[in-house]
Amino acid sequence: MTDEPADAGERAIDLDAFYDALGGRRRAVTAAEIAETVDRSAGVATAGLDELASDGLIERLDVADQSAVWVPKAAASADERITVFEKRREIVVDQPAQYTRALLTQFAHLADTNREGGYIYTVREEDVWNAPYETLTELLATVRSALGGRYEALEEWIGGQWERAHKFRLVTHEDGYVVLEAKSADLLGNIAEPKLADGVLRARIGDATAWVADDRTAELKRTLYEAGYPVQDHRDLETGDDLPFELRPELRAYQADWVERFIDLGSGVLVGPPGSGKTIAALGIMSEIEGETLVLVPSRELAGQWHDAILEHTTLSPELIGEYHGGSKDIRPATIATYQTAGMDRHRMLFDSRKWGLIVFDEVHHVPSPIHRRSASLQAKHRLGLTATPVRETDDQEEIYTLIGPPIGTDWEALFDAGYVAEPEVEIRLLPWGSETHRSEYAAADGHGRRQLAATNPAKRSEIAAILRENRGSKAIVFVEYIDQGDAIAEALDAPFISGETPHARRSRLFDRFRRGEVETIVVSRVGDEGIDLPDAEIAIAASGLGGSRRQGAQRAGRTMRPVGKARMYVLATRGTTEEDFARNRTKHLAARGVRVREAESAAFGDRGDAGSDADEE
């Protein structure tokens, strides 16, 4: 290497080298990282980066201790305006560009949106604790790039939260037991010991270290997280027997990036839209780890899909793959089990007795719930979560990252633009009442009764028929929350209705017929919200939903997220009721990921507004 300048007319560092070093997953690079990529000295790299910055191709940010990082040039829209309220850690963005939204999701939470293109973000403790960066310098570089400048009070608070997230860590002692390490004796004595229940710490082994009971590590992590001190997990857990195999399909670039980032971290949660190939990426992680693997799923249908996916996409032979749930009790080197079964005392000892190299928590947003949380304490060297929708309406989604690992995600819009996933066109349709009688019943009711009357408004049957006529020939799924409503809609459409009451065998047959195209439209209850692979479903119609559940809204839209010609979701809501607000809230998570959401009037009733007519009978 040499420190001599490049020849005249030739850049010392070109833009391609900068993006190669950026690697697709980071938002900033240092001169040292560029130097390593192009095999030049740090001095040449710095000069080359400064040249690119002076030409307006990239941006330089001075972040700490007179060091600098370089970031991609922000592609802000002409209408974009960012206002930062430092004291309440709130960021208001009008007409944000894709680049800006992608940066903000790295360290902030989308709290609200409006129809005029306004986005409101808040920066919470857990957003900093779970930010996907190895250093505070990298995180602050992203913050400054997103906000277009430096906000000292906000950065000081972020720095404090970063420090809190690195006060405690779990390590493995040379004799094999688990140790809690604190940054200081005061932290151990004044924070950890008073907060933790008796028996979690077995004994002090130093001023700032303590022996941890093996079966209480999950409890320790959860307790300290709730106290404001997330624990870094650096235990050296055993992997059990080797399980070598190869992955058959070639990973897409972003999937390979997910695998690489997971291997670097040792644990984490893949957050990507339905259809982005999280299962294939998980199999790629399995093939890298080559250890015995337990896959936890919420349903028997999903267990069967995992079993088929492992056989189809890997070189593992059938005798190495087992299922453990209500229909099968077979533990093998690669085992798929339901959360409920794995958490039962009479079965749990079987799972505890094995040294898993990897545990995969599919639909990981279930983990904070009381039934599923017990499975999170199963021990494994690596822990992988998969979800499109980590948000939970109980606001305990931070436990996902506490118990499993930090988020590893991608920019949804990048996948839409690349054609890997079909971006759904999401439309909220506001409907009048089916008749004056139904409107009067709603006015006389209260509480849950009101919500159910709005959700089951008979006008929705005509609207669904109109939508299906608009999209004639497209495969469609109609989602309902109430059994009676599902029966009525299925009868009107002459389509099958699948609910939790449908026997398992018949449910599987109907889903298979839909996949093969023998049935063009199906009506489903919550059983279709997640864990069911329904490829090529082009239309999703949410006739009624679970209040304002953002997770459910994203899952239902996700049924159309596949690389197909068109993907549309319709959310039906009765005008003038709380269902309007519920519909907007259910689509909020999608808007945060760059999905376009618009509102429209009823197609079946035109501009009739709320005048009402007897539309109950067709």
Coordinates of C-alpha atoms in Angstrom, one line a residue:
M1 CA 0.0 0.0 0.0
T2 CA 1.1 3.6 -0.5
D3 CA 0.1 7.0 0.6
E4 CA 0.9 8.5 -2.8
P5 CA -2.1 10.4 -4.4
A6 CA -4.0 8.8 -7.2
D7 CA -3.2 9.8 -10.8
A8 CA -4.8 13.0 -12.1
G9 CA -8.3 12.4 -13.2
E10 CA -8.6 9.2 -11.2
R11 CA -10.4 9.1 -7.9
A12 CA -8.5 7.6 -4.9
I13 CA -11.8 6.0 -3.8
D14 CA -14.7 5.6 -6.2
L15 CA -18.4 5.5 -5.3
D16 CA -18.6 1.7 -6.0
A17 CA -15.9 1.1 -3.3
F18 CA -17.8 3.2 -0.9
Y19 CA -21.0 1.2 -1.3
D20 CA -19.1 -2.1 -1.3
A21 CA -17.8 -1.2 2.2
L22 CA -21.2 0.0 3.2
G23 CA -22.3 -3.6 2.7
G24 CA -26.0 -2.9 2.3
R25 CA -26.7 -3.2 6.0
R26 CA -24.9 -0.2 7.6
R27 CA -25.7 3.4 7.3
A28 CA -22.1 4.7 7.8
V29 CA -18.5 3.6 7.3
T30 CA -15.2 4.8 8.6
A31 CA -12.0 5.5 6.6
A32 CA -10.4 2.4 8.1
E33 CA -13.2 0.2 6.7
I34 CA -12.9 1.7 3.3
A35 CA -9.1 1.3 3.4
E36 CA -9.6 -2.4 4.2
T37 CA -12.1 -2.8 1.3
V38 CA -9.8 -1.3 -1.4
D39 CA -6.5 -2.3 0.2
R40 CA -5.2 1.3 0.5
S41 CA -3.9 3.3 3.4
A42 CA -6.2 5.1 5.8
G43 CA -4.8 8.4 4.6
V44 CA -5.7 7.7 0.9
A45 CA -9.1 6.4 2.0
T46 CA -9.8 9.6 4.0
A47 CA -8.7 11.8 1.1
G48 CA -10.9 9.9 -1.3
L49 CA -13.9 10.0 0.9
D50 CA -13.5 13.7 1.4
E51 CA -13.3 14.1 -2.4
L52 CA -16.6 12.2 -2.9
A53 CA -18.2 14.4 -0.1
S54 CA -17.0 17.6 -1.7
D55 CA -18.5 16.5 -5.0
G56 CA -21.9 16.0 -3.2
L57 CA -21.9 12.2 -3.8
I58 CA -21.8 11.3 -0.1
E59 CA -21.8 13.1 3.2
R60 CA -19.2 13.4 6.0
L61 CA -20.3 13.4 9.6
D62 CA -18.0 14.3 12.5
V63 CA -19.4 12.2 15.4
A64 CA -17.1 11.9 18.4
D65 CA -13.5 12.5 19.5
Q66 CA -12.7 14.3 16.2
S67 CA -13.4 11.1 14.3
A68 CA -15.6 11.0 11.2
V69 CA -17.9 8.6 9.3
W70 CA -19.3 8.9 5.8
V71 CA -22.9 8.2 4.9
P72 CA -24.9 8.0 1.6
K73 CA -26.2 11.2 0.3
A74 CA -29.7 11.7 1.5
A75 CA -32.3 11.7 -1.2
A76 CA -34.7 14.0 0.5
S77 CA -37.9 15.0 -1.3
A78 CA -38.6 18.6 -2.1
D79 CA -41.6 18.6 0.3
E80 CA -39.8 16.8 3.2
R81 CA -39.7 18.8 6.4
I82 CA -38.3 17.5 9.7
T83 CA -39.1 19.1 13.1
V84 CA -37.4 17.7 16.2
F85 CA -38.8 18.2 19.7
E86 CA -35.8 17.2 21.8
K87 CA -37.3 17.4 25.3
R88 CA -40.1 15.0 24.5
R89 CA -37.9 13.0 22.0
E90 CA -40.5 13.4 19.2
I91 CA -39.7 13.8 15.5
V92 CA -42.4 15.1 13.1
V93 CA -41.7 14.5 9.4
D94 CA -43.9 15.9 6.5
Q95 CA -43.6 14.0 3.3
P96 CA -40.6 11.9 4.3
A97 CA -38.5 10.3 1.6
Q98 CA -37.9 6.6 1.6
Y99 CA -34.3 7.1 2.7
T100 CA -35.4 9.2 5.7
R101 CA -38.0 6.6 6.8
A102 CA -35.4 3.9 6.5
L103 CA -33.0 5.8 8.7
L104 CA -35.7 6.7 11.3
T105 CA -36.8 3.1 11.8
Q106 CA -33.2 2.3 12.9
F107 CA -33.6 4.2 16.1
A108 CA -37.2 5.5 16.5
H109 CA -40.8 4.2 16.7
L110 CA -43.5 5.4 14.4
A111 CA -46.2 6.6 16.7
D112 CA -48.7 8.0 14.2
T113 CA -49.4 9.0 10.6
N114 CA -52.0 11.0 8.9
R115 CA -53.6 11.1 5.4
E116 CA -51.6 14.3 4.5
G117 CA -48.3 12.4 4.6
G118 CA -47.2 13.4 8.1
Y119 CA -45.3 10.9 10.2
I120 CA -44.7 11.2 14.0
Y121 CA -41.8 9.3 15.5
T122 CA -40.8 8.9 19.1
V123 CA -37.4 7.8 20.4
R124 CA -38.0 5.4 23.3
E125 CA -35.5 3.6 25.6
E126 CA -36.0 0.3 23.9
D127 CA -35.4 1.8 20.5
V128 CA -31.9 2.8 21.6
W129 CA -31.3 -0.5 23.4
N130 CA -32.2 -2.5 20.4
A131 CA -30.7 -0.3 17.7
P132 CA -28.8 -2.5 15.2
Y133 CA -25.3 -1.0 15.7
E134 CA -22.1 -2.2 17.3
T135 CA -21.0 1.3 18.5
L136 CA -22.6 4.5 19.7
T137 CA -20.6 6.3 17.0
E138 CA -22.4 4.4 14.3
L139 CA -25.8 5.0 15.9
L140 CA -25.2 8.7 16.2
A141 CA -24.1 8.9 12.6
T142 CA -27.4 7.5 11.6
V143 CA -29.3 9.9 13.9
R144 CA -27.6 12.9 12.4
S145 CA -28.0 11.7 8.8
A146 CA -31.8 11.1 9.4
L147 CA -32.4 14.5 11.2
G148 CA -30.1 16.5 9.0
G149 CA -28.0 17.8 11.8
R150 CA -26.9 17.5 15.4
Y151 CA -29.4 17.8 18.4
E152 CA -27.2 17.8 21.5
A153 CA -29.9 17.1 24.1
L154 CA -31.4 14.2 22.1
E155 CA -27.9 12.8 21.5
E156 CA -27.0 13.1 25.1
W157 CA -30.1 11.1 26.1
I158 CA -29.4 8.5 23.4
G159 CA -25.8 8.2 24.7
G160 CA -27.1 7.7 28.3
Q161 CA -29.5 4.9 27.1
W162 CA -26.7 3.3 25.2
E163 CA -24.6 3.2 28.3
R164 CA -27.5 1.7 30.3
A165 CA -27.7 -1.1 27.7
H166 CA -24.1 -2.1 28.4
K167 CA -24.0 -2.1 32.2
F168 CA -24.7 -5.9 32.6
R169 CA -23.8 -9.0 30.6
L170 CA -24.0 -12.7 31.0
V171 CA -20.9 -14.8 30.4
T172 CA -19.8 -18.4 30.8
H173 CA -17.3 -19.1 33.6
E174 CA -14.3 -21.3 32.6
D175 CA -15.8 -24.0 34.9
G176 CA -19.1 -23.9 32.8
Y177 CA -21.6 -22.0 35.0
V178 CA -23.3 -18.7 34.1
V179 CA -22.0 -15.5 35.5
L180 CA -23.6 -12.0 35.7
E181 CA -21.0 -9.3 35.2
A182 CA -21.8 -5.7 36.2
K183 CA -19.8 -2.6 35.2
S184 CA -19.3 -1.8 38.9
A185 CA -19.9 -3.3 42.3
D186 CA -22.5 -0.6 43.0
L187 CA -24.6 -1.8 40.0
L188 CA -24.5 -5.3 41.2
G189 CA -25.2 -4.4 44.8
N190 CA -27.7 -1.6 44.4
I191 CA -29.5 -2.6 41.2
A192 CA -29.2 -6.3 40.4
E193 CA -29.4 -7.9 43.8
P194 CA -32.4 -5.9 45.1
K195 CA -34.4 -6.4 41.9
L196 CA -33.8 -10.1 41.4
A197 CA -35.9 -12.7 43.2
D198 CA -34.3 -15.0 45.7
G199 CA -32.4 -17.8 44.1
V200 CA -31.7 -16.1 40.8
L201 CA -28.2 -15.2 41.9
R202 CA -26.7 -18.2 43.8
A203 CA -23.6 -16.5 45.2
R204 CA -21.2 -13.6 44.7
I205 CA -17.9 -14.6 43.1
G206 CA -16.4 -11.1 43.0
D207 CA -17.1 -7.4 43.7
A208 CA -19.0 -7.0 40.4
T209 CA -19.8 -10.7 39.5
A210 CA -22.3 -13.3 40.7
W211 CA -23.1 -16.9 39.9
V212 CA -26.5 -17.3 38.2
A213 CA -28.8 -20.2 38.5
D214 CA -28.9 -22.0 35.1
D215 CA -32.7 -22.2 35.0
R216 CA -33.3 -18.6 35.9
T217 CA -31.4 -16.7 33.2
A218 CA -34.5 -15.7 31.3
E219 CA -36.1 -14.4 34.5
L220 CA -32.9 -12.4 35.2
K221 CA -32.9 -10.8 31.7
R222 CA -36.6 -9.9 31.9
T223 CA -36.3 -8.4 35.4
L224 CA -33.3 -6.3 34.7
Y225 CA -34.8 -5.2 31.4
E226 CA -38.0 -4.0 33.2
A227 CA -35.7 -2.1 35.6
G228 CA -34.1 -0.3 32.7
Y229 CA -31.0 -2.3 32.3
P230 CA -31.0 -4.7 29.3
V231 CA -28.5 -7.5 29.7
Q232 CA -26.0 -8.4 27.0
D233 CA -25.9 -12.2 26.6
H234 CA -22.4 -13.5 25.8
R235 CA -22.7 -17.0 27.2
D236 CA -20.8 -19.8 25.5
L237 CA -23.5 -22.4 25.3
E238 CA -23.0 -25.9 24.0
T239 CA -24.4 -26.8 20.6
G240 CA -25.1 -30.5 21.2
D241 CA -24.5 -33.0 18.4
D242 CA -23.4 -31.8 14.9
L243 CA -26.1 -31.6 12.2
P244 CA -24.3 -30.8 9.0
F245 CA -26.3 -30.2 5.8
E246 CA -26.5 -27.9 2.8
L247 CA -29.0 -25.4 1.7
R248 CA -30.3 -26.0 -1.8
P249 CA -31.5 -22.6 -3.0
E250 CA -29.1 -19.7 -3.4
L251 CA -29.8 -16.9 -0.9
R252 CA -30.8 -13.5 -2.2
A253 CA -28.4 -10.7 -1.3
Y254 CA -30.5 -9.4 1.6
Q255 CA -31.1 -13.0 3.0
A256 CA -27.3 -13.6 2.9
D257 CA -27.0 -10.3 4.8
W258 CA -29.5 -11.5 7.4
V259 CA -27.5 -14.8 7.9
E260 CA -24.2 -12.9 8.2
R261 CA -25.5 -10.5 10.7
F262 CA -27.1 -13.2 12.8
I263 CA -23.9 -15.3 12.8
D264 CA -22.0 -12.2 14.0
L265 CA -24.5 -11.5 16.8
G266 CA -25.2 -15.1 17.8
S267 CA -28.9 -14.3 18.3
G268 CA -31.6 -12.0 16.9
V269 CA -35.0 -11.5 15.3
L270 CA -35.4 -11.4 11.5
V271 CA -38.1 -8.7 10.8
G272 CA -39.2 -8.8 7.2
P273 CA -42.4 -8.6 5.2
P274 CA -44.3 -11.9 4.5
G275 CA -43.0 -13.4 1.3
S276 CA -39.5 -12.1 1.9
G277 CA -38.1 -15.6 2.6
K278 CA -37.5 -15.5 6.3
T279 CA -37.9 -19.3 6.4
I280 CA -35.2 -19.8 3.8
A281 CA -32.9 -17.4 5.6
A282 CA -33.6 -19.4 8.8
L283 CA -32.6 -22.6 7.0
G284 CA -29.5 -20.8 5.8
I285 CA -28.7 -19.9 9.5
M286 CA -29.3 -23.6 10.4
S287 CA -26.8 -24.7 7.8
E288 CA -24.2 -22.3 9.0
I289 CA -24.6 -23.3 12.7
E290 CA -24.8 -27.1 11.9
G291 CA -26.2 -27.9 15.3
E292 CA -29.3 -29.7 16.5
T293 CA -32.3 -27.4 16.0
L294 CA -35.7 -26.9 17.6
V295 CA -38.3 -24.9 15.6
L296 CA -41.2 -23.5 17.7
V297 CA -44.4 -22.6 15.9
P298 CA -47.9 -21.5 17.0
S299 CA -49.9 -24.2 15.1
R300 CA -49.8 -27.8 13.7
E301 CA -50.3 -26.4 10.2
L302 CA -47.2 -24.4 10.4
A303 CA -45.3 -27.3 11.8
G304 CA -46.2 -29.3 8.7
Q305 CA -45.1 -26.5 6.5
W306 CA -41.7 -26.3 8.2
H307 CA -41.3 -30.0 7.9
D308 CA -42.0 -29.8 4.1
A309 CA -39.7 -26.7 3.7
I310 CA -36.7 -28.5 5.4
L311 CA -37.1 -31.5 3.1
E312 CA -37.5 -29.4 0.0
H313 CA -34.8 -26.8 0.6
T314 CA -32.1 -28.7 2.5
T315 CA -30.2 -32.0 2.1
L316 CA -31.4 -33.2 5.5
S317 CA -33.0 -36.7 5.2
P318 CA -36.5 -37.4 6.5
E319 CA -35.3 -39.6 9.4
L320 CA -33.5 -36.5 10.9
I321 CA -36.7 -34.4 11.0
G322 CA -39.3 -34.8 13.7
E323 CA -42.6 -33.1 14.8
Y324 CA -43.8 -32.8 18.4
H325 CA -47.4 -31.6 19.0
G326 CA -50.9 -32.8 19.5
G327 CA -50.7 -35.0 16.3
S328 CA -47.1 -36.3 16.6
K329 CA -44.6 -36.9 19.4
D330 CA -41.2 -37.4 17.7
I331 CA -38.0 -35.6 18.7
R332 CA -35.2 -35.7 16.2
P333 CA -32.0 -33.7 15.5
A334 CA -34.2 -31.2 13.7
T335 CA -37.5 -31.0 15.6
I336 CA -40.6 -28.8 14.9
A337 CA -42.8 -28.3 18.0
T338 CA -45.7 -26.0 18.9
Y339 CA -45.2 -23.4 21.6
Q340 CA -48.0 -24.8 23.7
T341 CA -46.7 -28.4 23.8
A342 CA -43.1 -27.3 24.4
G343 CA -44.2 -25.2 27.4
M344 CA -46.1 -28.0 29.1
D345 CA -44.4 -29.4 32.2
R346 CA -44.9 -33.0 31.2
H347 CA -43.1 -32.4 27.8
R348 CA -40.7 -29.7 28.8
M349 CA -38.1 -32.0 30.3
L350 CA -37.7 -33.7 26.9
F351 CA -36.7 -30.4 25.3
D352 CA -34.6 -29.3 28.3
S353 CA -32.6 -32.6 28.2
R354 CA -31.1 -31.8 24.7
K355 CA -28.3 -29.3 23.9
W356 CA -29.8 -27.4 21.1
G357 CA -27.5 -25.5 18.8
L358 CA -30.3 -23.3 17.6
I359 CA -33.9 -22.6 18.6
V360 CA -36.1 -20.9 16.0
F361 CA -39.1 -19.0 17.4
D362 CA -41.4 -18.6 14.4
E363 CA -44.1 -15.9 14.7
V364 CA -41.9 -14.7 17.6
H365 CA -44.4 -11.9 18.6
H366 CA -46.2 -14.7 20.5
V367 CA -43.3 -15.0 23.0
P368 CA -44.3 -12.3 25.5
S369 CA -47.7 -14.0 26.1
P370 CA -48.0 -16.1 29.3
I371 CA -48.5 -19.4 27.5
H372 CA -45.6 -19.0 25.1
R373 CA -43.1 -17.2 27.4
R374 CA -42.2 -20.4 29.1
S375 CA -40.6 -21.7 25.9
A376 CA -38.2 -18.7 25.8
S377 CA -36.3 -20.2 28.8
L378 CA -35.3 -23.3 26.8
Q379 CA -31.5 -23.2 26.5
A380 CA -29.7 -23.0 23.2
K381 CA -26.4 -21.6 21.9
H382 CA -28.3 -19.5 19.3
R383 CA -31.8 -18.1 19.4
L384 CA -33.5 -16.9 16.3
G385 CA -36.9 -15.2 16.0
L386 CA -38.9 -14.7 12.8
T387 CA -41.7 -12.1 12.4
A388 CA -43.2 -9.6 10.0
T389 CA -44.9 -7.8 12.9
P390 CA -43.1 -7.5 16.2
V391 CA -45.6 -4.9 17.4
R392 CA -48.0 -6.1 20.1
E393 CA -51.1 -4.2 21.3
T394 CA -50.1 -4.9 24.9
D395 CA -47.0 -2.9 24.3
D396 CA -44.8 -5.6 25.7
Q397 CA -43.0 -6.2 22.4
E398 CA -39.7 -5.2 23.8
E399 CA -39.7 -8.5 25.7
I400 CA -39.2 -10.2 22.3
Y401 CA -35.8 -8.6 22.0
T402 CA -35.0 -9.2 25.6
L403 CA -35.7 -12.9 25.5
I404 CA -34.6 -13.7 22.0
G405 CA -32.2 -11.1 20.6
P406 CA -31.9 -7.8 18.8
P407 CA -33.9 -7.0 15.6
I408 CA -32.3 -7.8 12.3
G409 CA -34.4 -6.3 9.5
T410 CA -34.4 -4.8 6.1
D411 CA -36.0 -1.9 4.3
W412 CA -39.4 -3.2 3.2
E413 CA -39.5 -0.7 0.3
A414 CA -36.2 -1.9 -1.0
L415 CA -37.7 -5.4 -1.4
F416 CA -40.8 -3.9 -3.1
D417 CA -38.7 -1.9 -5.5
A418 CA -36.5 -4.9 -6.3
G419 CA -39.5 -7.0 -7.1
Y420 CA -38.8 -9.7 -4.4
V421 CA -42.1 -8.9 -2.7
A422 CA -45.3 -7.5 -4.2
E423 CA -46.1 -4.2 -2.4
P424 CA -49.8 -4.4 -1.5
E425 CA -52.1 -1.6 -2.5
V426 CA -54.0 -1.0 0.8
E427 CA -57.4 0.7 0.6
I428 CA -59.7 1.5 3.5
R429 CA -63.3 1.5 2.3
L430 CA -65.8 3.4 4.3
L431 CA -69.3 2.0 4.1
P432 CA -72.8 3.3 5.1
W433 CA -75.1 1.2 7.2
G434 CA -76.9 -1.6 5.5
S435 CA -80.2 -0.1 6.7
E436 CA -81.7 2.4 9.2
T437 CA -82.6 -0.5 11.4
H438 CA -79.0 -1.5 11.8
R439 CA -77.9 2.1 12.4
S440 CA -80.6 2.4 15.1
E441 CA -79.4 -0.8 16.8
Y442 CA -75.9 0.6 16.9
A443 CA -77.0 3.9 18.4
A444 CA -78.9 2.0 21.2
A445 CA -75.9 -0.3 22.0
D446 CA -72.7 0.3 23.9
G447 CA -69.3 -1.2 24.5
H448 CA -68.5 -4.5 22.7
G449 CA -72.0 -4.6 21.4
R450 CA -71.5 -1.5 19.4
R451 CA -68.1 -2.7 18.1
Q452 CA -69.6 -6.0 16.9
L453 CA -72.6 -4.3 15.2
A454 CA -70.2 -2.0 13.2
A455 CA -68.0 -5.0 12.4
T456 CA -70.8 -7.2 11.1
N457 CA -72.7 -4.4 9.2
P458 CA -74.6 -6.3 6.5
A459 CA -73.6 -3.7 3.9
K460 CA -70.2 -5.4 3.9
R461 CA -71.6 -8.4 2.0
S462 CA -72.5 -6.2 -1.0
E463 CA -69.2 -4.5 -0.8
I464 CA -67.2 -7.7 -0.8
A465 CA -69.2 -8.9 -3.8
A466 CA -68.4 -5.6 -5.6
I467 CA -64.7 -5.9 -4.8
L468 CA -64.6 -9.4 -6.1
R469 CA -66.3 -8.2 -9.3
E470 CA -63.6 -5.5 -9.6
N471 CA -60.9 -8.1 -9.3
R472 CA -62.6 -10.9 -11.3
G473 CA -60.3 -13.9 -11.7
S474 CA -58.0 -13.0 -8.7
K475 CA -57.5 -15.4 -5.8
A476 CA -59.0 -13.8 -2.7
I477 CA -59.1 -14.2 1.1
V478 CA -61.9 -12.7 3.1
F479 CA -61.0 -12.3 6.8
V480 CA -63.7 -12.1 9.6
E481 CA -63.6 -11.8 13.3
Y482 CA -67.0 -13.4 14.0
I483 CA -68.2 -16.9 13.2
D484 CA -71.8 -15.9 12.3
Q485 CA -70.5 -13.2 10.0
G486 CA -68.1 -15.7 8.4
D487 CA -71.0 -18.2 7.8
A488 CA -73.2 -15.5 6.2
I489 CA -70.5 -14.1 3.9
A490 CA -69.4 -17.7 2.9
E491 CA -73.0 -18.5 2.0
A492 CA -73.5 -15.4 0.0
L493 CA -70.3 -16.0 -1.9
D494 CA -70.8 -19.8 -2.2
A495 CA -67.2 -20.1 -0.8
P496 CA -65.8 -22.3 2.0
F497 CA -65.5 -20.8 5.5
I498 CA -62.5 -21.9 7.6
S499 CA -62.5 -21.2 11.4
G500 CA -61.0 -22.6 14.6
E501 CA -64.1 -24.9 14.7
T502 CA -63.2 -26.5 11.3
P503 CA -61.6 -30.0 11.9
H504 CA -57.9 -30.0 11.3
A505 CA -58.0 -32.5 8.3
R506 CA -60.8 -30.5 6.5
R507 CA -58.9 -27.2 7.2
S508 CA -55.8 -28.6 5.6
R509 CA -57.7 -29.9 2.5
L510 CA -59.4 -26.5 1.9
F511 CA -56.1 -24.6 2.2
D512 CA -54.5 -27.1 -0.3
R513 CA -57.4 -26.6 -2.7
F514 CA -56.9 -22.8 -2.5
R515 CA -53.2 -23.1 -3.1
R516 CA -53.8 -25.3 -6.2
G517 CA -56.4 -22.9 -7.6
E518 CA -59.3 -25.2 -7.3
V519 CA -61.0 -22.7 -5.0
E520 CA -60.8 -19.0 -6.0
T521 CA -62.2 -17.4 -2.8
I522 CA -62.1 -18.5 0.9
V523 CA -63.5 -16.9 4.0
V524 CA -61.3 -17.4 7.1
S525 CA -61.4 -16.4 10.8
R526 CA -58.2 -15.6 12.8
V527 CA -56.8 -19.0 11.8
G528 CA -55.7 -17.4 8.6
D529 CA -53.9 -14.4 10.2
E530 CA -50.5 -16.1 10.5
G531 CA -48.6 -19.3 10.1
I532 CA -50.5 -20.4 7.0
D533 CA -48.6 -20.3 3.7
L534 CA -51.1 -19.2 1.0
P535 CA -49.0 -18.2 -2.0
D536 CA -50.5 -16.2 -4.9
A537 CA -53.3 -14.8 -2.8
E538 CA -53.8 -11.5 -4.8
I539 CA -56.7 -10.0 -2.8
A540 CA -57.2 -9.7 0.9
I541 CA -60.5 -8.3 2.3
A542 CA -60.7 -7.5 6.0
A543 CA -64.4 -7.6 6.6
S544 CA -63.9 -7.3 10.4
G545 CA -60.9 -7.2 12.6
L546 CA -59.5 -7.4 16.1
G547 CA -60.1 -3.8 17.1
G548 CA -57.2 -1.6 16.0
S549 CA -54.6 -4.4 16.0
R550 CA -51.6 -3.2 13.9
R551 CA -50.1 -6.7 14.0
Q552 CA -53.3 -8.3 12.6
G553 CA -53.5 -5.6 9.9
A554 CA -50.0 -6.3 8.7
Q555 CA -50.5 -10.1 8.8
R556 CA -53.6 -9.9 6.7
A557 CA -52.0 -7.6 4.2
G558 CA -49.1 -10.0 4.2
R559 CA -51.2 -12.8 2.7
T560 CA -50.8 -10.8 -0.6
M561 CA -47.1 -10.1 -0.3
R562 CA -45.7 -12.4 -2.9
P563 CA -43.9 -11.7 -6.2
V564 CA -47.1 -11.7 -8.2
G565 CA -48.6 -9.2 -10.7
K566 CA -50.8 -7.4 -8.2
A567 CA -51.4 -7.4 -4.5
R568 CA -54.3 -5.6 -2.9
M569 CA -55.8 -5.4 0.5
Y570 CA -59.2 -3.8 1.3
V571 CA -60.1 -2.9 4.9
L572 CA -63.9 -2.4 5.3
A573 CA -65.1 0.0 8.0
T574 CA -68.6 1.4 8.8
R575 CA -68.5 5.1 8.5
G576 CA -69.1 7.2 11.6
T577 CA -68.1 4.5 14.0
T578 CA -65.0 3.6 16.0
E579 CA -64.3 1.1 13.3
E580 CA -63.0 3.9 11.1
D581 CA -60.2 4.6 13.7
F582 CA -59.6 0.9 14.2
A583 CA -59.1 0.5 10.4
R584 CA -56.6 3.3 10.3
N585 CA -54.7 2.0 13.3
R586 CA -54.6 -1.5 11.8
T587 CA -52.7 -0.2 8.8
K588 CA -50.3 2.0 10.8
H589 CA -47.5 -0.6 10.9
L590 CA -47.8 -1.0 7.1
A591 CA -47.5 2.8 6.6
A592 CA -44.4 2.8 8.8
R593 CA -42.8 0.3 6.4
G594 CA -43.5 2.4 3.3
V595 CA -46.7 0.7 2.2
R596 CA -49.1 3.1 0.6
V597 CA -52.5 3.3 2.4
R598 CA -55.4 5.3 0.9
E599 CA -59.1 5.7 1.8
A600 CA -62.0 5.4 -0.6
E601 CA -65.8 5.4 -0.6
S602 CA -67.9 2.3 -1.0
A603 CA -68.1 0.8 -4.5
A604 CA -71.4 -1.0 -3.9
F605 CA -73.2 2.1 -2.5
G606 CA -71.5 4.9 -4.5
D607 CA -71.8 8.4 -2.9
R608 CA -74.8 7.5 -0.9
G609 CA -73.0 8.5 2.3
D610 CA -74.8 7.7 5.5
A611 CA -78.3 8.0 4.1
G612 CA -79.0 4.3 4.4
S613 CA -81.2 1.9 2.6
D614 CA -82.1 -1.7 3.1
A615 CA -79.0 -3.4 1.6
D616 CA -79.3 -6.4 3.8
E617 CA -80.8 -8.6 1.1
E618 CA -79.1 -9.0 -2.3

